[in-house]
């Protein structure tokens, strides 16, 4: 099982000197992936494709202990996510405990499992922030992508969140199938009286990577979407804040993923594995320490996993001698691994990477796929337990 693997001797380096430790910052952001259970089946989900293998979720007491340890180490932001975090029956208790410890608490939800009473109860428990995600601006497309009839409930819940006194934060993950709706998406947000809208182009991890040919937007789609988003940004100034997250596949420099490995972010997965980012479980050679076996201090400061890509020593060329390495840290380790097979390679998004052609090829494959007739197009693989079991050979 995963947790037995995690107990492998030597998975924690353990003996860092105080000088080494002085270069390590605090984990400011704790992402608690409370569960992989989710009523939706989005084909762009960043959860691992073999999530069906993960059987034992942390208990309430174990989560509270995680919060306590991370808070003691200086963490201030807590993201409660999943899967769908509302699938956890103890969600109110977790919010209450986290809030009492002084965390700024964010609930990242599809809205399924929410109702007006729960939204009010979360407010009473001190929850600071709820982000509701939508799959599209039209009922048909939303439900098609979500794999379930979720649209109307999401609309109702967005209103309930606002009525409960939260700032309304909507998130739309955009991709080739919905990005042409960008104006309708923004009109819907205006209509719902949103305070913030995040338009985030799909990042290709987990299920999204598997479905990349069907999800990668084309350049002309992005250009149109960006122009419209900017128009709305101008028009909505002082009203609704629109964040447009640019897709890295169309950039020439990589994103500073996670703000640097082991620098700010700490992710705890539903079974208690501690990761420097949500996608790191897939990297070869990871020890995958579990909070059931080690303290968060030991993991953050002493584990081989968290120290693996800290600083600059691990870098190869062209990153090693690049003047921009302190800005982007060589990009994303998981993307480097998924595309080149080497997690220490430069992120191929960078046009200095010898693997940059892999990005242009992926873009071309997406375009070829988009040009296929409906009958020939590859079907999207939806994120659900059945597909996960099939992929994991369970
Ligand atoms: Fe893992 Fe970028 S997602 S380092």
CSV table of C-alpha atoms and ligand atoms in Angstrom, one decimal:
chain,number,residue,atom,x,y,z
A,1,UNK,CA,0.0,0.0,0.0
A,2,UNK,CA,1.0,3.6,-0.3
A,3,UNK,CA,1.5,4.1,3.4
A,4,UNK,CA,3.8,1.1,3.6
A,5,UNK,CA,5.9,2.6,0.9
A,6,UNK,CA,6.0,5.8,2.8
A,7,UNK,CA,7.6,4.0,5.7
A,8,UNK,CA,10.6,2.9,3.6
A,9,UNK,CA,13.7,3.5,5.7
A,10,UNK,CA,15.7,6.4,4.6
A,11,UNK,CA,12.7,8.3,3.2
A,12,UNK,CA,13.6,11.2,5.5
A,13,UNK,CA,17.1,12.5,5.2
A,14,UNK,CA,16.8,13.7,8.8
A,15,UNK,CA,20.1,15.3,9.6
A,16,UNK,CA,20.2,18.7,8.0
A,17,UNK,CA,22.5,21.1,9.8
A,18,UNK,CA,21.2,24.4,11.1
A,19,UNK,CA,23.0,26.2,8.3
A,20,UNK,CA,21.0,24.2,5.8
A,21,UNK,CA,17.8,24.9,7.7
A,22,UNK,CA,18.4,28.6,7.7
A,23,UNK,CA,17.8,28.7,4.0
A,24,UNK,CA,14.5,27.0,4.3
A,25,UNK,CA,11.5,29.2,4.6
A,26,UNK,CA,8.2,28.6,6.4
A,27,UNK,CA,5.3,26.7,4.7
A,28,UNK,CA,2.9,29.7,4.4
A,29,UNK,CA,0.3,28.0,2.3
A,30,UNK,CA,-1.2,24.7,3.4
A,31,UNK,CA,-3.4,22.9,0.8
A,32,UNK,CA,-5.5,20.3,2.5
A,33,UNK,CA,-6.9,17.9,-0.1
A,34,UNK,CA,-9.5,16.5,2.2
A,35,UNK,CA,-10.9,13.8,0.0
A,36,UNK,CA,-10.7,12.5,-3.6
A,37,UNK,CA,-14.5,11.9,-3.5
A,38,UNK,CA,-16.3,14.2,-5.9
A,39,UNK,CA,-19.7,14.2,-7.5
A,40,UNK,CA,-18.3,15.8,-10.6
A,41,UNK,CA,-16.3,14.2,-13.3
A,42,UNK,CA,-14.4,17.0,-14.9
A,43,UNK,CA,-11.9,15.8,-17.6
A,44,UNK,CA,-9.5,18.6,-16.6
A,45,UNK,CA,-9.2,17.6,-13.0
A,46,UNK,CA,-5.6,17.8,-11.7
A,47,UNK,CA,-6.1,15.0,-9.2
A,48,UNK,CA,-3.9,11.9,-9.9
A,49,UNK,CA,-5.5,9.5,-12.4
A,50,UNK,CA,-5.0,6.6,-10.1
A,51,UNK,CA,-6.9,8.3,-7.2
A,52,UNK,CA,-9.1,5.1,-6.8
A,53,UNK,CA,-6.0,3.4,-5.2
A,54,UNK,CA,-6.2,5.8,-2.3
A,55,UNK,CA,-8.4,4.1,0.3
A,56,UNK,CA,-7.8,5.5,3.7
A,57,UNK,CA,-8.5,9.2,4.3
A,58,UNK,CA,-7.2,11.0,7.3
A,59,UNK,CA,-9.5,11.2,10.3
A,60,UNK,CA,-10.8,14.5,11.7
A,61,UNK,CA,-8.3,14.3,14.5
A,62,UNK,CA,-5.4,13.7,12.1
A,63,UNK,CA,-6.4,16.7,10.0
A,64,UNK,CA,-6.7,18.9,13.1
A,65,UNK,CA,-3.2,17.8,14.0
A,66,UNK,CA,-1.9,18.6,10.5
A,67,UNK,CA,-3.4,22.1,10.8
A,68,UNK,CA,-1.9,22.6,14.3
A,69,UNK,CA,1.6,21.6,13.2
A,70,UNK,CA,1.5,23.7,10.0
A,71,UNK,CA,0.2,26.7,11.9
A,72,UNK,CA,3.0,26.3,14.5
A,73,UNK,CA,5.5,26.4,11.7
A,74,UNK,CA,4.1,29.7,10.4
A,75,UNK,CA,1.4,28.7,7.9
A,76,UNK,CA,-1.3,31.3,7.6
A,77,UNK,CA,-3.4,30.4,4.5
A,78,UNK,CA,-5.4,27.2,4.4
A,79,UNK,CA,-7.0,25.9,1.3
A,80,UNK,CA,-9.7,23.2,1.8
A,81,UNK,CA,-10.0,21.3,-1.4
A,82,UNK,CA,-10.3,17.9,-2.8
A,83,UNK,CA,-12.0,16.2,-4.7
A,84,UNK,CA,-15.0,17.9,-3.3
A,85,UNK,CA,-14.3,19.0,0.3
A,86,UNK,CA,-18.0,19.2,1.1
A,87,UNK,CA,-18.1,15.4,0.8
A,88,UNK,CA,-16.4,15.3,4.2
A,89,UNK,CA,-19.1,15.2,6.9
A,90,UNK,CA,-16.7,16.8,9.3
A,91,UNK,CA,-16.1,19.9,7.2
A,92,UNK,CA,-17.7,22.3,9.7
A,93,UNK,CA,-15.5,20.9,12.5
A,94,UNK,CA,-12.4,21.3,10.4
A,95,UNK,CA,-13.2,24.9,9.5
A,96,UNK,CA,-14.0,25.7,13.2
A,97,UNK,CA,-10.7,24.2,14.4
A,98,UNK,CA,-8.6,25.9,11.6
A,99,UNK,CA,-10.3,29.3,12.2
A,100,UNK,CA,-9.6,29.0,16.0
A,101,UNK,CA,-6.0,28.5,15.2
A,102,UNK,CA,-5.9,31.7,13.2
A,103,UNK,CA,-5.8,30.4,9.7
A,104,UNK,CA,-7.2,32.4,6.8
A,105,UNK,CA,-9.6,29.7,5.5
A,106,UNK,CA,-10.5,29.2,1.8
A,107,UNK,CA,-13.1,26.6,0.7
A,108,UNK,CA,-12.6,25.6,-2.9
A,109,UNK,CA,-15.8,23.9,-4.0
A,110,UNK,CA,-18.0,22.9,-6.9
A,111,UNK,CA,-21.0,24.0,-4.8
A,112,UNK,CA,-22.4,20.4,-4.9
A,113,UNK,CA,-23.1,19.4,-1.3
A,114,UNK,CA,-23.7,23.1,-0.3
A,115,UNK,CA,-27.1,24.5,0.7
A,116,UNK,CA,-28.1,27.8,2.2
A,117,UNK,CA,-28.0,26.4,5.8
A,118,UNK,CA,-24.5,25.0,5.3
A,119,UNK,CA,-23.3,28.3,3.8
A,120,UNK,CA,-24.6,30.1,6.9
A,121,UNK,CA,-23.1,27.5,9.2
A,122,UNK,CA,-19.7,27.9,7.6
A,123,UNK,CA,-19.9,31.7,8.1
A,124,UNK,CA,-20.7,31.1,11.8
A,125,UNK,CA,-17.8,28.7,12.0
A,126,UNK,CA,-15.6,31.6,10.7
A,127,UNK,CA,-14.9,30.5,7.1
A,128,UNK,CA,-13.3,33.5,5.4
A,129,UNK,CA,-13.7,32.7,1.7
A,130,UNK,CA,-15.7,30.4,-0.6
A,131,UNK,CA,-14.7,29.9,-4.2
A,132,UNK,CA,-17.4,28.3,-6.4
A,133,UNK,CA,-16.3,26.7,-9.7
A,134,UNK,CA,-18.3,26.6,-12.9
A,135,UNK,CA,-17.6,24.5,-15.9
A,136,UNK,CA,-19.2,26.8,-18.5
A,137,UNK,CA,-21.8,29.6,-18.8
A,138,UNK,CA,-24.5,27.5,-20.4
A,139,UNK,CA,-26.3,24.7,-18.7
A,140,UNK,CA,-25.7,22.1,-21.5
A,141,UNK,CA,-22.0,22.6,-21.7
A,142,UNK,CA,-21.6,22.9,-17.9
A,143,UNK,CA,-23.3,19.7,-17.3
A,144,UNK,CA,-21.6,17.9,-20.1
A,145,UNK,CA,-18.1,18.8,-18.8
A,146,UNK,CA,-19.1,18.2,-15.1
A,147,UNK,CA,-20.6,14.8,-16.2
A,148,UNK,CA,-23.7,15.6,-14.1
A,149,UNK,CA,-26.6,18.0,-13.9
A,150,UNK,CA,-24.9,20.6,-11.7
A,151,UNK,CA,-25.5,23.9,-13.3
A,152,UNK,CA,-28.7,25.1,-11.7
A,153,UNK,CA,-27.6,24.1,-8.3
A,154,UNK,CA,-24.3,26.0,-8.8
A,155,UNK,CA,-26.2,29.2,-9.7
A,156,UNK,CA,-28.4,28.8,-6.6
A,157,UNK,CA,-25.3,28.2,-4.5
A,158,UNK,CA,-23.4,31.1,-5.9
A,159,UNK,CA,-26.3,33.3,-4.8
A,160,UNK,CA,-26.5,31.6,-1.4
A,161,UNK,CA,-22.8,32.3,-0.8
A,162,UNK,CA,-23.3,36.0,-1.6
A,163,UNK,CA,-26.4,36.1,0.6
A,164,UNK,CA,-24.4,34.6,3.5
A,165,UNK,CA,-22.1,37.6,3.3
A,166,UNK,CA,-19.1,36.2,1.6
A,167,UNK,CA,-17.4,38.1,-1.2
A,168,UNK,CA,-18.5,36.2,-4.3
A,169,UNK,CA,-15.6,34.4,-5.9
A,170,UNK,CA,-16.2,32.4,-9.1
A,171,UNK,CA,-13.7,30.3,-10.9
A,172,UNK,CA,-14.0,29.1,-14.5
A,173,UNK,CA,-11.4,26.7,-15.8
A,174,UNK,CA,-11.2,27.4,-19.5
A,175,UNK,CA,-10.1,25.1,-22.3
A,176,UNK,CA,-10.8,24.6,-25.9
A,177,UNK,CA,-14.4,23.4,-25.3
A,178,UNK,CA,-15.6,26.4,-23.4
A,179,UNK,CA,-13.2,29.3,-24.0
A,180,UNK,CA,-15.3,30.7,-26.9
A,181,UNK,CA,-18.0,31.4,-24.3
A,182,UNK,CA,-15.8,33.9,-22.5
A,183,UNK,CA,-18.2,36.8,-23.0
A,184,UNK,CA,-21.2,34.7,-21.8
A,185,UNK,CA,-19.1,33.5,-18.8
A,186,UNK,CA,-18.3,37.1,-17.8
A,187,UNK,CA,-22.0,38.1,-18.3
A,188,UNK,CA,-23.0,35.3,-16.0
A,189,UNK,CA,-20.5,36.5,-13.4
A,190,UNK,CA,-21.9,40.0,-13.6
A,191,UNK,CA,-25.4,38.6,-13.4
A,192,UNK,CA,-24.5,36.7,-10.3
A,193,UNK,CA,-23.0,39.9,-8.8
A,194,UNK,CA,-19.6,38.3,-8.4
A,195,UNK,CA,-16.9,40.3,-6.7
A,196,UNK,CA,-14.0,38.3,-8.2
A,197,UNK,CA,-13.8,36.0,-11.3
A,198,UNK,CA,-10.9,33.8,-12.0
A,199,UNK,CA,-10.5,32.7,-15.6
A,200,UNK,CA,-7.9,30.0,-15.4
A,201,UNK,CA,-6.7,28.2,-18.5
A,202,UNK,CA,-6.5,24.5,-17.8
A,203,UNK,CA,-3.0,23.5,-16.5
A,204,UNK,CA,-2.0,20.1,-17.8
A,205,UNK,CA,-1.7,17.7,-14.9
A,206,UNK,CA,-3.5,14.5,-13.9
A,207,UNK,CA,-6.7,14.0,-16.0
A,208,UNK,CA,-6.1,17.2,-17.9
A,209,UNK,CA,-2.8,15.9,-19.2
A,210,UNK,CA,-4.5,12.7,-20.4
A,211,UNK,CA,-7.1,14.8,-22.2
A,212,UNK,CA,-4.7,17.5,-23.4
A,213,UNK,CA,-5.4,17.0,-27.2
A,214,UNK,CA,-9.0,17.7,-26.6
A,215,UNK,CA,-8.6,20.6,-24.1
A,216,UNK,CA,-5.7,22.6,-25.3
A,217,UNK,CA,-7.1,25.9,-26.7
A,218,UNK,CA,-5.9,27.2,-30.0
A,219,UNK,CA,-3.9,30.4,-30.2
A,220,UNK,CA,-6.7,32.4,-32.0
A,221,UNK,CA,-9.1,31.3,-29.3
A,222,UNK,CA,-6.8,32.5,-26.6
A,223,UNK,CA,-6.2,35.8,-28.3
A,224,UNK,CA,-9.9,36.4,-28.6
A,225,UNK,CA,-10.5,35.4,-25.0
A,226,UNK,CA,-7.8,37.6,-23.7
A,227,UNK,CA,-9.0,40.6,-25.6
A,228,UNK,CA,-12.5,40.1,-24.3
A,229,UNK,CA,-11.3,39.6,-20.8
A,230,UNK,CA,-9.4,42.9,-21.0
A,231,UNK,CA,-12.4,44.7,-22.3
A,232,UNK,CA,-14.5,43.5,-19.4
A,233,UNK,CA,-11.7,44.3,-17.0
A,234,UNK,CA,-11.8,47.9,-18.1
A,235,UNK,CA,-15.6,48.1,-18.0
A,236,UNK,CA,-15.9,46.4,-14.6
A,237,UNK,CA,-13.2,48.5,-12.9
A,238,UNK,CA,-14.1,49.2,-9.3
A,239,UNK,CA,-16.9,46.6,-9.6
A,240,UNK,CA,-15.9,43.1,-10.4
A,241,UNK,CA,-12.2,42.0,-10.4
A,242,UNK,CA,-11.3,39.7,-13.2
A,243,UNK,CA,-8.2,37.6,-13.0
A,244,UNK,CA,-7.1,36.1,-16.3
A,245,UNK,CA,-4.6,33.3,-15.8
A,246,UNK,CA,-2.5,33.0,-19.0
A,247,UNK,CA,-1.8,29.5,-20.2
A,248,UNK,CA,1.9,28.6,-20.0
A,249,UNK,CA,1.9,26.6,-23.2
A,250,UNK,CA,1.8,29.8,-25.2
A,251,UNK,CA,4.6,31.5,-23.2
A,252,UNK,CA,8.3,31.5,-23.8
A,253,UNK,CA,9.3,31.5,-20.1
A,254,UNK,CA,8.0,29.1,-17.6
A,255,UNK,CA,5.9,29.9,-14.5
A,256,UNK,CA,7.6,30.0,-11.1
A,257,UNK,CA,5.7,26.9,-10.2
A,258,UNK,CA,4.6,26.8,-6.5
A,259,UNK,CA,6.8,29.9,-6.1
A,260,UNK,CA,9.7,27.5,-5.9
A,261,UNK,CA,9.7,23.9,-4.7
A,262,UNK,CA,9.5,23.5,-0.9
A,263,UNK,CA,9.4,27.3,-0.6
A,264,UNK,CA,5.9,28.3,0.4
A,265,UNK,CA,3.4,25.5,-0.4
A,266,UNK,CA,2.7,22.3,1.4
A,267,UNK,CA,0.1,19.9,0.1
A,268,UNK,CA,-1.4,17.1,2.2
A,269,UNK,CA,-3.3,14.5,0.2
A,270,UNK,CA,-6.4,12.7,1.5
A,271,UNK,CA,-4.3,9.8,2.8
A,272,UNK,CA,-1.8,12.0,4.6
A,273,UNK,CA,1.1,12.1,2.0
A,274,UNK,CA,2.9,15.4,2.2
A,275,UNK,CA,3.9,16.9,-1.2
A,276,UNK,CA,5.6,20.1,-2.3
A,277,UNK,CA,2.9,20.4,-5.0
A,278,UNK,CA,-0.4,18.6,-5.9
A,279,UNK,CA,1.2,16.7,-8.8
A,280,UNK,CA,4.5,15.6,-7.2
A,281,UNK,CA,3.3,12.1,-6.3
A,282,UNK,CA,4.0,11.0,-9.9
A,283,UNK,CA,7.7,11.9,-10.0
A,284,UNK,CA,10.1,9.0,-9.9
A,285,UNK,CA,12.3,8.6,-6.8
A,286,UNK,CA,9.9,10.3,-4.4
A,287,UNK,CA,9.9,9.0,-0.8
A,288,UNK,CA,6.3,10.2,-0.2
A,289,UNK,CA,6.5,10.8,3.5
A,290,UNK,CA,3.2,10.5,5.3
A,291,UNK,CA,2.0,12.6,8.3
A,292,UNK,CA,1.1,9.4,10.0
A,293,UNK,CA,4.8,8.5,10.3
A,294,UNK,CA,6.6,11.9,10.5
A,295,UNK,CA,6.0,15.3,11.9
A,296,UNK,CA,5.4,18.1,9.4
A,297,UNK,CA,8.6,19.8,10.7
A,298,UNK,CA,10.6,16.6,9.9
A,299,UNK,CA,9.0,16.4,6.4
A,300,UNK,CA,9.3,20.1,5.5
A,301,UNK,CA,12.8,20.6,6.8
A,302,UNK,CA,14.4,17.2,6.5
A,303,UNK,CA,12.8,15.0,3.9
A,304,UNK,CA,14.6,14.2,0.7
A,305,UNK,CA,11.4,15.1,-1.2
A,306,UNK,CA,11.1,18.6,0.0
A,307,UNK,CA,14.8,19.3,-0.3
A,308,UNK,CA,15.1,17.7,-3.8
A,309,UNK,CA,14.5,20.8,-5.9
A,310,UNK,CA,15.1,23.5,-3.3
A,311,UNK,CA,17.6,26.2,-4.2
A,312,UNK,CA,19.6,26.0,-7.4
A,313,UNK,CA,22.2,23.2,-6.9
A,314,UNK,CA,20.0,20.5,-8.5
A,315,UNK,CA,19.7,22.5,-11.8
A,316,UNK,CA,21.1,21.4,-15.1
A,317,UNK,CA,21.8,23.6,-18.1
A,318,UNK,CA,20.3,25.8,-19.5
A,319,UNK,CA,18.8,26.6,-16.0
A,320,UNK,CA,22.0,26.4,-14.0
A,321,UNK,CA,23.7,29.4,-15.8
A,322,UNK,CA,20.5,31.3,-16.6
A,323,UNK,CA,20.1,34.8,-15.2
A,324,UNK,CA,16.4,34.2,-14.8
A,325,UNK,CA,16.6,31.2,-12.5
A,326,UNK,CA,15.9,33.2,-9.4
A,327,UNK,CA,12.7,34.4,-11.0
A,328,UNK,CA,11.2,31.2,-12.4
A,329,UNK,CA,13.2,28.4,-10.6
A,330,UNK,CA,13.4,26.5,-13.9
A,331,UNK,CA,9.6,26.3,-14.1
A,332,UNK,CA,7.6,23.3,-13.1
A,333,UNK,CA,9.2,20.1,-12.0
A,334,UNK,CA,6.1,18.0,-12.7
A,335,UNK,CA,5.7,19.5,-16.2
A,336,UNK,CA,9.4,18.9,-16.9
A,337,UNK,CA,9.0,15.2,-15.9
A,338,UNK,CA,5.7,14.7,-17.8
A,339,UNK,CA,7.1,16.1,-21.0
A,340,UNK,CA,10.8,15.1,-20.9
A,341,UNK,CA,10.9,12.2,-18.5
A,342,UNK,CA,13.4,14.1,-16.3
A,343,UNK,CA,12.1,16.1,-13.4
A,344,UNK,CA,15.4,18.1,-13.2
A,345,UNK,CA,15.2,19.3,-16.8
A,346,UNK,CA,14.2,22.8,-17.7
A,347,UNK,CA,10.5,23.2,-18.0
A,348,UNK,CA,10.0,22.8,-21.8
A,349,UNK,CA,7.7,25.9,-21.8
A,350,UNK,CA,11.0,27.8,-21.8
A,351,UNK,CA,12.3,28.5,-25.3
A,352,UNK,CA,15.8,28.0,-24.0
A,353,UNK,CA,15.0,24.4,-23.2
A,354,UNK,CA,16.2,21.9,-25.8
A,355,UNK,CA,12.8,20.3,-25.4
A,356,UNK,CA,10.7,23.4,-26.2
A,357,UNK,CA,9.6,21.7,-29.5
A,358,UNK,CA,7.5,19.3,-27.4
A,359,UNK,CA,5.2,22.2,-26.5
A,360,UNK,CA,4.8,23.3,-30.2
A,361,UNK,CA,4.1,19.7,-31.1
A,362,UNK,CA,1.5,19.4,-28.4
A,363,UNK,CA,-0.1,22.6,-29.7
A,364,UNK,CA,-0.1,21.2,-33.2
A,365,UNK,CA,-1.7,17.9,-32.0
A,366,UNK,CA,-4.4,19.8,-30.3
A,367,UNK,CA,-5.1,21.7,-33.5
A,368,UNK,CA,-5.2,18.5,-35.5
A,369,UNK,CA,-7.6,17.0,-33.0
A,370,UNK,CA,-9.8,20.1,-33.2
A,371,UNK,CA,-10.0,19.9,-36.9
A,372,UNK,CA,-11.2,16.3,-36.9
A,373,UNK,CA,-14.9,15.6,-37.7
A,374,UNK,CA,-17.1,14.9,-34.7
A,375,UNK,CA,-17.1,11.2,-35.5
A,376,UNK,CA,-13.3,10.9,-35.5
A,377,UNK,CA,-12.6,13.0,-32.5
A,378,UNK,CA,-11.1,11.3,-29.4
A,379,UNK,CA,-13.6,11.2,-26.6
A,380,UNK,CA,-12.8,13.0,-23.4
A,381,UNK,CA,-11.9,10.6,-20.5
A,382,UNK,CA,-14.0,11.7,-17.5
A,383,UNK,CA,-12.5,11.7,-14.0
A,384,UNK,CA,-14.5,9.1,-12.2
A,385,UNK,CA,-13.8,6.1,-10.0
A,386,UNK,CA,-14.6,3.7,-12.8
A,387,UNK,CA,-12.1,5.2,-15.2
A,388,UNK,CA,-9.6,5.6,-12.3
A,389,UNK,CA,-9.9,1.9,-11.5
A,390,UNK,CA,-9.5,0.9,-15.1
A,391,UNK,CA,-6.4,3.1,-15.4
A,392,UNK,CA,-4.9,1.8,-12.2
A,393,UNK,CA,-5.6,-1.8,-13.1
A,394,UNK,CA,-7.8,-2.3,-10.1
B,1,LIG,FE1,4.6,20.1,-9.3
B,1,LIG,FE2,4.7,22.4,-10.7
B,1,LIG,S1,3.0,21.1,-10.3
B,1,LIG,S2,6.3,21.5,-9.5
